[in-house]
Coordinates of C-alpha atoms in Angstrom, one line a residue:
Chain E
M288 CA -109.6 -53.4 53.4
A289 CA -111.5 -51.3 50.7
A290 CA -109.2 -48.1 52.4
E291 CA -106.4 -50.1 53.3
S292 CA -106.5 -50.8 48.9
T293 CA -107.2 -47.2 47.8
G294 CA -104.4 -46.4 50.1
A295 CA -102.2 -48.4 48.0
H296 CA -103.5 -47.6 45.1
S297 CA -103.0 -44.3 45.9
D298 CA -100.0 -44.6 46.9
A299 CA -98.2 -46.5 43.5
T300 CA -100.1 -43.4 42.0
F301 CA -97.4 -40.9 43.8
G302 CA -94.2 -43.3 43.0
R303 CA -94.9 -43.2 39.6
I304 CA -95.9 -39.9 39.1
S305 CA -93.1 -38.9 41.5
R306 CA -90.6 -40.9 38.9
R307 CA -92.1 -39.4 36.5
K308 CA -91.8 -36.0 38.4
D309 CA -87.7 -37.3 38.0
V310 CA -87.1 -39.1 35.1
A311 CA -88.9 -35.1 33.6
F312 CA -86.7 -33.6 35.7
R313 CA -83.4 -35.2 35.1
L314 CA -84.1 -34.8 31.1
L315 CA -85.0 -30.9 31.9
A316 CA -81.7 -30.4 33.6
L317 CA -79.7 -32.1 30.6
G318 CA -81.2 -30.1 28.6
A319 CA -80.1 -26.8 30.3
T320 CA -76.3 -28.2 30.0
L321 CA -76.2 -28.5 26.4
V322 CA -78.3 -25.3 25.4
G323 CA -74.7 -23.2 25.5
I324 CA -72.5 -26.3 24.7
V325 CA -74.9 -27.0 21.9
S326 CA -75.6 -23.0 20.5
L327 CA -71.4 -22.5 20.7
A328 CA -71.2 -25.1 18.6
L329 CA -73.9 -23.9 15.8
L330 CA -72.3 -20.7 16.2
L331 CA -68.9 -22.5 15.3
A332 CA -70.3 -24.0 12.5
N333 CA -72.5 -21.4 11.0
V334 CA -68.9 -19.4 10.6
A335 CA -66.2 -21.5 10.2
V336 CA -68.3 -22.9 6.8
D337 CA -68.7 -19.2 6.1
A338 CA -65.3 -18.2 6.6
V339 CA -64.3 -21.5 3.7
G340 CA -63.1 -18.9 1.0
W341 CA -61.6 -16.3 2.6
L342 CA -59.3 -18.4 5.1
D343 CA -56.6 -18.7 2.1
W344 CA -52.7 -18.1 2.7
G345 CA -53.3 -14.2 1.1
F346 CA -55.8 -14.1 4.5
L347 CA -53.0 -15.3 6.9
T348 CA -49.8 -13.5 4.7
S349 CA -51.3 -9.8 3.3
P350 CA -52.4 -7.2 5.3
P351 CA -55.6 -5.4 4.9
H352 CA -58.0 -3.6 2.1
P353 CA -61.0 -2.0 1.3
F354 CA -61.2 -4.7 -1.0
P355 CA -62.7 -7.7 0.8
D356 CA -60.8 -10.3 -1.5
Q357 CA -57.2 -8.9 -1.1
A358 CA -58.1 -7.9 2.8
G359 CA -55.4 -9.4 5.4
F360 CA -55.1 -11.0 9.3
L361 CA -51.1 -10.5 8.8
P362 CA -50.3 -7.2 11.3
A363 CA -53.6 -8.3 13.8
I364 CA -51.6 -11.7 13.9
V365 CA -48.5 -10.3 14.4
G366 CA -49.4 -7.7 16.3
S367 CA -51.0 -10.1 19.0
I368 CA -48.8 -12.6 19.5
A369 CA -46.2 -9.5 20.3
I370 CA -48.2 -7.9 23.4
M371 CA -48.8 -11.4 23.7
L372 CA -44.9 -12.3 24.2
L373 CA -44.8 -9.6 26.5
I374 CA -47.7 -10.2 28.8
A375 CA -46.1 -13.0 28.9
L376 CA -42.4 -11.2 30.8
I377 CA -44.4 -9.4 32.3
T378 CA -46.6 -11.6 34.0
F379 CA -45.1 -14.4 34.9
P380 CA -42.0 -13.0 37.2
L381 CA -44.7 -11.2 39.0
G382 CA -47.6 -13.7 38.5
V383 CA -45.1 -16.5 40.1
G384 CA -43.0 -13.4 42.5
A385 CA -46.8 -12.9 45.2
A386 CA -48.1 -16.3 44.0
V387 CA -44.8 -17.5 46.3
Y388 CA -45.1 -14.8 49.0
L389 CA -48.8 -15.6 49.6
E390 CA -48.1 -19.2 50.1
E391 CA -44.9 -19.8 51.5
Y392 CA -43.9 -16.6 53.5
A393 CA -47.7 -14.7 54.3
S394 CA -48.6 -15.6 57.2
D395 CA -52.5 -15.5 58.3
G396 CA -52.9 -12.1 59.6
P397 CA -55.3 -9.6 58.2
L398 CA -52.8 -7.9 55.6
T399 CA -52.9 -11.2 53.6
T400 CA -56.1 -11.5 53.8
F401 CA -57.1 -8.4 53.0
I402 CA -54.4 -9.6 49.9
Q403 CA -55.9 -11.9 48.8
L404 CA -60.1 -10.2 49.1
N405 CA -57.4 -7.7 46.8
I406 CA -56.9 -10.3 44.5
A407 CA -60.3 -12.4 44.0
N408 CA -61.6 -8.6 43.2
L409 CA -59.4 -7.7 40.6
A410 CA -60.1 -10.7 38.8
G411 CA -63.7 -9.3 38.2
V412 CA -63.0 -5.4 37.6
P413 CA -64.7 -5.1 34.2
S414 CA -62.1 -5.1 31.3
V415 CA -62.8 -1.4 30.0
V416 CA -62.0 -0.7 33.5
Y417 CA -58.2 -1.8 32.9
G418 CA -59.0 0.3 29.8
L419 CA -59.2 3.0 31.7
L420 CA -56.5 2.5 34.3
G421 CA -53.9 2.8 31.5
L422 CA -55.6 5.3 28.8
G423 CA -54.8 7.7 32.8
L424 CA -52.0 6.1 33.6
F425 CA -49.2 4.4 31.0
V426 CA -50.8 6.6 28.2
G427 CA -51.4 10.2 30.4
L428 CA -49.2 10.1 33.4
L429 CA -46.4 7.9 32.1
D430 CA -46.6 8.9 28.5
I431 CA -45.4 5.7 26.5
G432 CA -47.8 6.5 24.0
Y433 CA -51.4 6.1 22.2
G434 CA -52.3 2.6 21.2
S435 CA -47.8 1.4 21.6
V436 CA -47.1 -2.3 22.0
I437 CA -45.9 -1.6 25.9
A438 CA -48.6 0.3 27.0
A439 CA -51.4 -2.3 25.7
A440 CA -48.7 -5.0 27.5
F441 CA -48.6 -3.4 30.6
T442 CA -52.9 -2.6 30.7
V443 CA -53.8 -6.8 29.6
G444 CA -51.2 -7.8 32.1
L445 CA -52.1 -5.8 35.2
L446 CA -55.4 -7.1 33.9
I447 CA -54.7 -11.3 33.7
L448 CA -52.5 -10.5 36.7
P449 CA -54.7 -11.8 39.4
I450 CA -55.9 -14.6 37.2
V451 CA -52.2 -15.7 37.3
I452 CA -51.3 -15.0 40.4
I453 CA -54.1 -17.2 41.4
S454 CA -53.3 -19.9 39.0
A455 CA -49.8 -20.6 40.4
Q456 CA -51.0 -20.0 44.1
E457 CA -52.5 -23.1 43.7
A458 CA -49.9 -25.0 41.7
I459 CA -48.0 -24.1 44.7
R460 CA -50.5 -25.7 46.9
A461 CA -50.6 -28.9 45.7
V462 CA -47.0 -29.2 46.9
P463 CA -47.0 -32.0 49.3
D464 CA -45.6 -30.4 52.9
S465 CA -43.9 -34.0 53.6
Q466 CA -41.4 -32.6 50.6
R467 CA -41.2 -29.0 52.1
Q468 CA -40.1 -30.9 55.3
A469 CA -37.2 -33.3 53.2
S470 CA -35.7 -30.1 52.8
Y471 CA -36.1 -28.3 56.2
G472 CA -35.0 -31.6 56.9
M473 CA -31.4 -31.4 55.2
G474 CA -31.3 -28.0 56.6
A475 CA -32.1 -26.7 53.6
T476 CA -33.3 -22.8 53.2
K477 CA -36.2 -21.5 53.5
W478 CA -35.6 -19.9 49.9
Q479 CA -33.5 -22.7 48.7
T480 CA -36.2 -25.2 49.7
I481 CA -38.8 -23.2 47.4
R482 CA -36.2 -22.4 44.2
N483 CA -35.1 -25.9 44.1
V484 CA -38.2 -28.2 46.0
V485 CA -41.4 -25.7 45.5
L486 CA -41.4 -24.1 42.3
P487 CA -39.8 -27.0 40.3
R488 CA -42.5 -29.5 41.6
A489 CA -45.1 -25.9 41.0
M490 CA -44.1 -25.3 37.7
P491 CA -46.1 -27.0 34.9
G492 CA -49.8 -25.9 37.2
I493 CA -48.3 -22.1 36.8
M494 CA -47.2 -23.1 33.2
T495 CA -51.0 -24.1 32.4
G496 CA -52.0 -20.8 34.1
T497 CA -50.6 -18.9 32.7
I498 CA -50.7 -20.5 29.4
L499 CA -54.3 -20.2 29.4
A500 CA -54.4 -16.8 31.4
L501 CA -52.3 -15.7 27.8
G502 CA -55.1 -17.4 26.1
R503 CA -57.4 -14.8 27.2
A504 CA -55.5 -11.7 27.4
I505 CA -55.6 -12.5 23.3
G506 CA -58.7 -12.5 23.1
E507 CA -58.8 -8.7 25.1
T508 CA -60.6 -6.1 23.2
A509 CA -61.9 -3.4 25.5
P510 CA -58.7 -2.5 27.0
L511 CA -57.3 -1.9 23.5
I512 CA -59.8 0.6 22.4
M513 CA -59.5 2.2 26.0
I514 CA -55.7 3.2 25.3
A515 CA -56.3 3.9 21.6
A516 CA -55.8 1.2 20.3
P517 CA -55.3 1.2 16.6
T518 CA -59.0 -1.1 14.7
T519 CA -56.4 -1.2 11.2
V520 CA -52.7 -1.0 10.8
F521 CA -51.0 -2.0 7.3
G522 CA -47.8 -3.0 8.4
V523 CA -46.3 -4.5 11.3
P524 CA -45.4 -3.5 14.4
T525 CA -41.8 -2.9 14.7
G526 CA -40.5 -2.3 18.1
L527 CA -42.2 -1.2 21.9
L528 CA -43.4 2.0 20.8
S529 CA -44.9 1.5 17.8
K530 CA -48.4 1.2 17.5
A531 CA -50.0 -2.3 16.7
S532 CA -53.1 -3.7 16.1
A533 CA -54.2 -6.5 16.8
M534 CA -56.0 -9.7 16.3
P535 CA -59.9 -8.7 18.2
L536 CA -59.3 -4.5 17.0
Q537 CA -59.3 -6.0 13.3
I538 CA -62.3 -8.1 13.3
Y539 CA -64.5 -5.8 15.7
N540 CA -63.4 -3.0 13.1
W541 CA -64.3 -5.0 10.0
A542 CA -67.6 -6.4 11.4
S543 CA -69.1 -2.5 11.2
Y544 CA -68.3 -3.0 7.4
P545 CA -71.5 -3.0 5.8
Q546 CA -70.3 -5.5 2.7
Q547 CA -72.1 -9.1 3.2
A548 CA -68.3 -10.3 1.0
F549 CA -66.5 -8.8 5.4
Q550 CA -69.3 -9.4 7.9
Y551 CA -69.8 -12.8 6.3
G552 CA -66.6 -13.1 5.1
V553 CA -63.8 -11.9 5.9
V554 CA -64.8 -11.8 9.9
A555 CA -65.6 -15.1 9.2
A556 CA -61.9 -15.8 8.8
G557 CA -60.1 -14.0 11.0
V558 CA -62.8 -15.3 13.8
V559 CA -61.9 -18.6 12.2
T560 CA -58.5 -17.6 12.6
L561 CA -57.6 -16.3 16.0
L562 CA -60.1 -19.4 17.7
V563 CA -57.2 -22.1 16.2
I564 CA -54.6 -19.4 17.8
L565 CA -56.2 -19.7 20.9
L566 CA -56.8 -23.2 20.4
T567 CA -53.3 -24.4 19.9
I568 CA -52.4 -22.0 23.2
N569 CA -54.9 -24.0 25.3
S570 CA -53.7 -27.3 23.9
I571 CA -49.6 -25.9 24.4
A572 CA -50.8 -25.3 28.0
I573 CA -52.7 -29.4 28.2
V574 CA -49.9 -30.6 27.1
I575 CA -48.0 -29.5 29.1
R576 CA -50.2 -30.1 31.8
N577 CA -50.5 -33.8 31.2
R578 CA -47.1 -34.6 30.2
F579 CA -46.2 -34.0 34.1
E580 CA -49.2 -35.6 35.4
Q581 CA -47.4 -38.6 34.0
S582 CA -43.9 -38.0 35.1
T583 CA -44.5 -37.6 38.3
Chain R
M275 CA -15.3 -22.0 63.4
S276 CA -18.0 -20.3 63.7
Q277 CA -15.8 -17.1 61.4
P278 CA -16.9 -18.5 58.1
D279 CA -19.8 -20.6 58.7
F280 CA -21.3 -17.7 60.7
S281 CA -20.3 -15.1 56.9
H282 CA -21.9 -18.4 55.3
D283 CA -24.6 -17.6 57.4
G284 CA -25.4 -13.9 56.7
I285 CA -25.7 -14.4 53.1
R286 CA -28.1 -16.7 53.2
T287 CA -30.1 -14.8 55.7
L288 CA -29.6 -12.0 53.2
R289 CA -30.4 -14.1 49.8
G290 CA -33.9 -15.3 51.9
T291 CA -34.8 -12.2 53.2
T292 CA -34.3 -10.1 49.6
F293 CA -35.9 -12.4 47.9
R294 CA -38.6 -12.2 50.3
Y295 CA -39.2 -8.6 50.1
L296 CA -39.2 -9.1 46.5
F297 CA -42.0 -11.0 46.6
L298 CA -44.1 -9.3 48.9
L299 CA -43.3 -6.6 46.6
C300 CA -45.3 -8.4 43.9
A301 CA -48.4 -9.4 46.1
L302 CA -48.8 -5.4 47.1
L303 CA -48.4 -4.6 43.4
S304 CA -51.8 -5.9 43.6
I305 CA -52.2 -3.9 46.0
A306 CA -51.0 -0.8 43.9
T307 CA -53.1 -1.9 40.8
T308 CA -56.4 -1.2 42.7
V309 CA -55.2 1.8 44.3
A310 CA -53.2 3.2 40.3
I311 CA -57.6 2.1 39.0
I312 CA -59.9 4.0 41.7
L313 CA -57.2 7.5 41.6
T314 CA -57.1 7.1 37.8
L315 CA -60.5 7.5 37.4
L316 CA -61.4 10.0 40.8
V317 CA -58.4 12.1 39.3
D318 CA -60.6 12.5 35.9
A319 CA -63.3 12.4 37.1
V320 CA -63.5 14.3 39.9
D321 CA -62.2 16.5 36.8
F322 CA -65.7 16.0 35.5
F323 CA -68.0 17.0 38.3
G324 CA -66.4 20.3 38.6
T325 CA -67.5 21.3 35.0
V326 CA -70.5 19.1 35.1
S327 CA -73.3 18.5 38.9
I328 CA -72.7 16.1 39.9
V329 CA -76.5 15.4 40.6
D330 CA -77.3 16.6 36.7
F331 CA -74.6 13.5 36.2
L332 CA -76.7 11.1 38.7
T333 CA -80.2 12.1 37.9
G334 CA -80.2 13.3 33.4
T335 CA -82.4 10.9 31.5
N336 CA -80.7 12.7 28.0
W337 CA -77.0 11.1 26.8
A338 CA -76.0 13.0 23.9
P339 CA -71.3 13.7 24.2
S340 CA -70.9 14.5 20.7
H341 CA -73.3 16.7 19.4
E342 CA -75.0 19.8 20.7
P343 CA -75.9 20.6 23.2
V344 CA -74.2 18.1 24.9
S345 CA -76.1 16.1 28.1
F346 CA -74.3 14.3 30.7
G347 CA -76.9 12.3 31.9
V348 CA -76.4 8.4 32.6
L349 CA -80.1 7.3 33.5
P350 CA -79.8 6.0 29.5
L351 CA -76.7 4.1 30.2
I352 CA -77.4 2.1 33.4
S353 CA -81.2 1.8 32.4
G354 CA -79.5 0.5 28.8
T355 CA -77.3 -2.2 30.9
L356 CA -80.2 -3.2 33.3
T357 CA -82.2 -4.2 30.5
V358 CA -79.5 -6.2 29.2
T359 CA -78.4 -7.7 32.7
I360 CA -81.9 -9.0 32.9
G361 CA -81.8 -10.4 29.6
A362 CA -78.7 -12.4 30.6
A363 CA -79.8 -13.3 33.9
A364 CA -83.1 -14.7 32.7
V365 CA -80.5 -16.8 30.0
A366 CA -77.4 -17.7 32.6
L367 CA -79.6 -17.9 35.7
P368 CA -82.2 -21.1 35.3
I369 CA -79.6 -22.9 32.8
G370 CA -76.9 -22.1 35.3
L371 CA -78.6 -23.8 37.9
L372 CA -79.9 -26.9 36.0
T373 CA -76.8 -27.3 34.6
A374 CA -75.4 -27.0 38.3
I375 CA -77.9 -29.4 40.0
Y376 CA -77.4 -32.1 36.5
L377 CA -73.4 -32.1 37.4
S378 CA -73.9 -32.1 41.0
E379 CA -75.7 -34.6 41.7
Y380 CA -77.2 -36.4 38.3
A381 CA -73.9 -37.1 35.9
S382 CA -71.9 -39.9 36.3
E383 CA -67.9 -39.1 37.1
R384 CA -67.2 -40.1 33.3
R385 CA -69.5 -37.3 31.6
R386 CA -68.8 -34.8 34.0
A387 CA -65.6 -35.2 32.7
Y388 CA -65.8 -34.0 30.1
L389 CA -69.1 -31.5 30.2
K390 CA -67.5 -29.9 32.6
P391 CA -64.4 -29.3 30.8
A392 CA -66.9 -28.3 26.8
L393 CA -68.9 -25.5 29.8
E394 CA -66.2 -24.1 30.6
V395 CA -65.0 -23.4 27.1
L396 CA -68.2 -21.1 26.6
A397 CA -66.5 -18.2 29.1
G398 CA -63.6 -18.4 27.3
V399 CA -64.4 -17.3 24.0
P400 CA -62.8 -14.1 23.0
T401 CA -66.7 -11.4 23.6
V402 CA -65.5 -10.4 20.2
V403 CA -66.8 -13.4 18.4
Y404 CA -69.9 -13.5 21.3
G405 CA -70.3 -9.7 19.4
Y406 CA -70.5 -10.9 16.1
F407 CA -72.0 -13.9 16.2
A408 CA -74.7 -12.0 18.5
L409 CA -74.8 -9.1 15.3
V410 CA -74.4 -11.2 12.1
Y411 CA -76.5 -14.7 13.4
V412 CA -78.6 -13.8 16.1
T413 CA -80.0 -11.4 14.7
P414 CA -81.3 -12.4 11.7
F415 CA -82.6 -15.2 12.9
L416 CA -84.6 -13.8 16.0
D417 CA -85.5 -11.4 12.8
R418 CA -87.5 -13.8 11.2
F419 CA -90.0 -13.4 14.4
L420 CA -89.6 -10.7 16.1
P421 CA -89.7 -6.9 15.1
I422 CA -86.8 -6.3 15.8
G423 CA -83.6 -3.8 14.3
T424 CA -80.2 -4.3 13.5
F425 CA -78.4 -3.4 16.7
N426 CA -81.1 -4.3 19.6
A427 CA -80.7 -5.6 23.8
L428 CA -82.3 -8.9 22.7
S429 CA -78.9 -11.0 20.8
A430 CA -76.8 -8.7 23.4
S431 CA -78.7 -10.2 26.7
I432 CA -78.9 -14.2 24.8
M433 CA -74.9 -13.9 24.3
V434 CA -73.8 -12.7 27.2
G435 CA -76.1 -14.7 29.3
I436 CA -74.3 -17.9 27.3
M437 CA -71.0 -16.1 28.5
I438 CA -71.8 -16.1 32.2
I439 CA -73.5 -19.4 32.2
P440 CA -70.3 -21.5 33.5
M441 CA -70.1 -18.9 35.9
V442 CA -73.1 -19.4 37.5
S443 CA -72.8 -23.5 37.2
S444 CA -69.2 -23.9 38.4
I445 CA -69.8 -22.1 41.7
S446 CA -73.1 -23.3 42.3
E447 CA -71.7 -26.5 41.9
D448 CA -68.8 -25.6 44.5
A449 CA -71.5 -25.4 46.7
M450 CA -74.3 -28.1 46.1
S451 CA -70.8 -30.7 46.1
A452 CA -69.7 -29.3 49.4
V453 CA -73.4 -30.0 51.0
P454 CA -72.4 -33.1 53.1
D455 CA -73.4 -36.7 51.8
S456 CA -75.3 -37.2 55.0
L457 CA -78.2 -34.7 54.1
R458 CA -78.9 -36.7 51.0
Q459 CA -78.8 -39.8 53.3
A460 CA -81.3 -38.6 55.6
G461 CA -83.5 -37.9 52.6
Y462 CA -83.0 -40.7 50.4
G463 CA -83.9 -43.0 53.6
L464 CA -87.4 -40.6 53.9
G465 CA -88.1 -42.3 50.4
A466 CA -87.3 -39.0 48.3
T467 CA -86.4 -39.3 45.0
K468 CA -83.8 -37.4 43.2
F469 CA -85.8 -34.7 41.8
T470 CA -87.0 -34.6 45.4
V471 CA -83.3 -34.2 47.1
S472 CA -81.6 -32.1 44.4
T473 CA -84.7 -29.5 45.0
T474 CA -85.5 -29.5 48.4
I475 CA -82.3 -29.9 50.2
V476 CA -80.0 -29.3 48.4
V477 CA -80.9 -26.3 46.6
P478 CA -81.3 -24.9 49.4
A479 CA -78.2 -25.9 51.6
A480 CA -76.2 -24.4 48.7
L481 CA -78.4 -21.1 48.5
S482 CA -76.1 -19.0 49.6
G483 CA -73.5 -20.4 47.3
I484 CA -75.5 -20.2 44.7
F485 CA -77.0 -16.5 45.0
S486 CA -72.6 -15.3 45.3
S487 CA -72.6 -17.1 42.0
F488 CA -75.6 -14.8 40.3
I489 CA -74.4 -12.1 42.2
L490 CA -71.5 -13.0 40.0
A491 CA -72.6 -13.2 37.1
L492 CA -74.8 -10.3 36.9
S493 CA -71.1 -8.4 37.9
R494 CA -69.7 -10.0 34.8
A495 CA -72.4 -8.7 32.4
I496 CA -73.0 -5.7 33.8
G497 CA -69.0 -4.9 32.7
E498 CA -69.1 -7.1 29.8
T499 CA -68.5 -4.3 26.9
M500 CA -68.0 -6.2 23.5
I501 CA -71.5 -7.4 23.3
V502 CA -72.9 -4.6 23.5
A503 CA -71.0 -2.2 21.5
M504 CA -71.0 -4.7 19.0
A505 CA -74.5 -6.1 19.2
A506 CA -77.3 -3.5 21.5
G507 CA -75.6 -0.5 19.3
Q508 CA -75.6 2.9 20.8
T509 CA -78.9 4.3 21.0
P510 CA -78.8 6.0 24.7
Q511 CA -82.8 5.0 25.6
M512 CA -84.8 5.2 29.4
A513 CA -86.7 2.4 29.6
D514 CA -89.9 2.9 29.3
L515 CA -91.9 1.0 31.7
T516 CA -95.3 0.9 30.5
N517 CA -93.7 -1.1 27.5
P518 CA -90.9 -3.8 28.9
A519 CA -90.3 -5.8 25.3
G520 CA -90.1 -2.5 23.5
M521 CA -86.7 -2.4 25.3
F522 CA -85.4 -5.4 24.0
L523 CA -85.7 -5.4 20.3
D524 CA -85.3 -1.6 20.3
S525 CA -81.4 -0.7 20.0
V526 CA -80.1 0.1 23.0
Q527 CA -76.3 1.8 24.9
T528 CA -74.7 0.3 28.2
M529 CA -72.5 2.1 30.2
T530 CA -70.1 0.2 28.2
A531 CA -70.5 0.2 25.1
A532 CA -71.0 4.3 25.5
M533 CA -67.1 4.6 26.5
V534 CA -66.5 2.7 23.5
E535 CA -68.0 4.6 21.2
I536 CA -66.0 7.3 23.0
G537 CA -63.4 5.9 23.2
T538 CA -62.7 4.7 19.6
G539 CA -64.3 8.4 18.2
D540 CA -61.2 11.4 18.5
M541 CA -62.0 11.9 22.5
V542 CA -58.5 14.1 23.1
S543 CA -59.5 17.3 20.9
Q544 CA -62.8 17.4 23.7
G545 CA -62.0 18.4 27.1
V546 CA -64.9 17.3 29.5
Q547 CA -65.4 14.4 26.4
Y548 CA -62.4 12.4 27.3
Q549 CA -63.1 13.4 31.5
S550 CA -66.7 12.1 31.0
L551 CA -65.5 8.8 30.0
F552 CA -63.9 8.1 33.5
A553 CA -67.0 9.4 35.3
V554 CA -69.2 6.2 33.6
G555 CA -66.1 4.0 34.0
L556 CA -66.1 5.5 37.8
T557 CA -70.1 4.6 37.7
L558 CA -69.5 1.0 36.4
F559 CA -66.2 0.0 38.7
V560 CA -68.5 1.3 41.6
I561 CA -71.4 -1.1 40.9
T562 CA -69.5 -4.3 39.9
F563 CA -66.9 -3.6 43.1
A564 CA -69.9 -3.5 45.6
M565 CA -71.3 -6.7 43.7
N566 CA -68.2 -8.5 44.1
L567 CA -67.6 -7.9 47.4
I568 CA -71.3 -8.5 48.2
S569 CA -70.8 -11.7 46.3
E570 CA -67.0 -12.9 48.1
F571 CA -69.0 -11.9 51.7
V572 CA -71.8 -14.7 50.6
A573 CA -69.6 -16.4 49.3
S574 CA -66.9 -17.0 52.4
R575 CA -69.7 -17.7 54.7
Y576 CA -71.6 -20.5 53.0
R577 CA -67.6 -22.4 53.4
E578 CA -67.4 -22.0 57.2
V579 CA -71.0 -23.5 57.8
Y580 CA -70.1 -27.1 56.5
H581 CA -66.1 -27.3 57.7

């Protein structure tokens, strides 16, 4: 009797302790989940406060200047957008083409496995190494100019190509097979099926993935440094071969200035501008996705 | 009747075949990219090793590419890279793993729906922005408590760690979600709490996926460039094993930061210095490529277990 009650008592204690442990662990895990999000939010709040008074119309429409209150971001903004548009032109057809091949044509052979593994690996190659590829291949071998818009676009384009391919593959895979069968049943060829059935259905997903990848491209800095893109230019790029700076390069350059007004004012304004443009790009991707999800 | 039909089909077949090969070319471009990366790195690295012996490069403890006497020992850069990677791992691995457990085992559908995209934002912030944050906010903050320099490995490590949290959490969470529910039910049937089920059933069952996420995240930390170039500084130095904490308080130079330093300098004029860029790049590529392959290999094993 006595032994039994002790047993029941210790069972209850054991239960209480393990329940407490469970609650403690749950809170710990929730805390860990919030660490990254909260620290980023704090840093963003800091940079937003610092940008106040510096981020104005003059900043967005002027060239860089050695005096902080006259420094502007315009050539970097135009350079980034020019490079990004060119990257879109390069990666979209190549990425979709590769994805169509892998999803619609390729059989499950060793070549397909090899290509797939290779794409996964390319997605993990450090961006600075792509910079060396750009330096050796586009600037060195093909001689298309140090830091030119086109060399930058090719280099960063190759960098984001694996991401574009992987997301396009996912979009194509999500098209139900019954729709392909229906098309074949009507006597359509493979290419007609792809053009008229698969690609239109997959396009919102492909667009979303490509736009998100372009968002990543706009933040890339190291590859541009490697191909010797100038960190500061005073005029907007006028052609494919003209040297262009980009927003992250200008930020990198300004951050090394010793003056407080640059470190906490001008750079903060640049960071906020870059993040707002990035957010706009990502929102466009999300809007496209939501709109097409509703209509189908 | 068959004659006109045949030519029509012929054109259709020809068009189909043309597109098939065009798409194949696009897919093969990815292999061409890998080959191009390897060749570009090798060509200049081989030239470099014609001037500087490969043994001196791999075992030298002094990295001084720009001032006389020039010296190209890569070990200080590897030591700096390891310091930052270890620091980033100390931040990202526990936090990422706990995050994955929370998302996979504890969080409600609704909470997951906004926590996951919020976490993915961390990986989407440009690294130059993280570098700036580390330099102007984290370092001055840490300076209140620790004797750190303007450039130090600690704030760079923390920022790299925060950046790679989503890589750990999302791949680990996928692995945990792939653990069949019957295993969890068996645990609950024995009267186990969620804590016990998570830590003694789900995590061990998903171990290969978790491990693969760790390797991939560390590979990203090794290759990360702008954060370390901006916040950790440009001081190549060997780790002092008798004082491991000191390494974090001082400025170090990683392989990637050294590449940025040479890249922003006037490198065209100096042959060996330009080529050293490719030798360091090749070292970095080999290390990260091997880690990515291992991660891919480990991950592909767990997928087979539950299918």
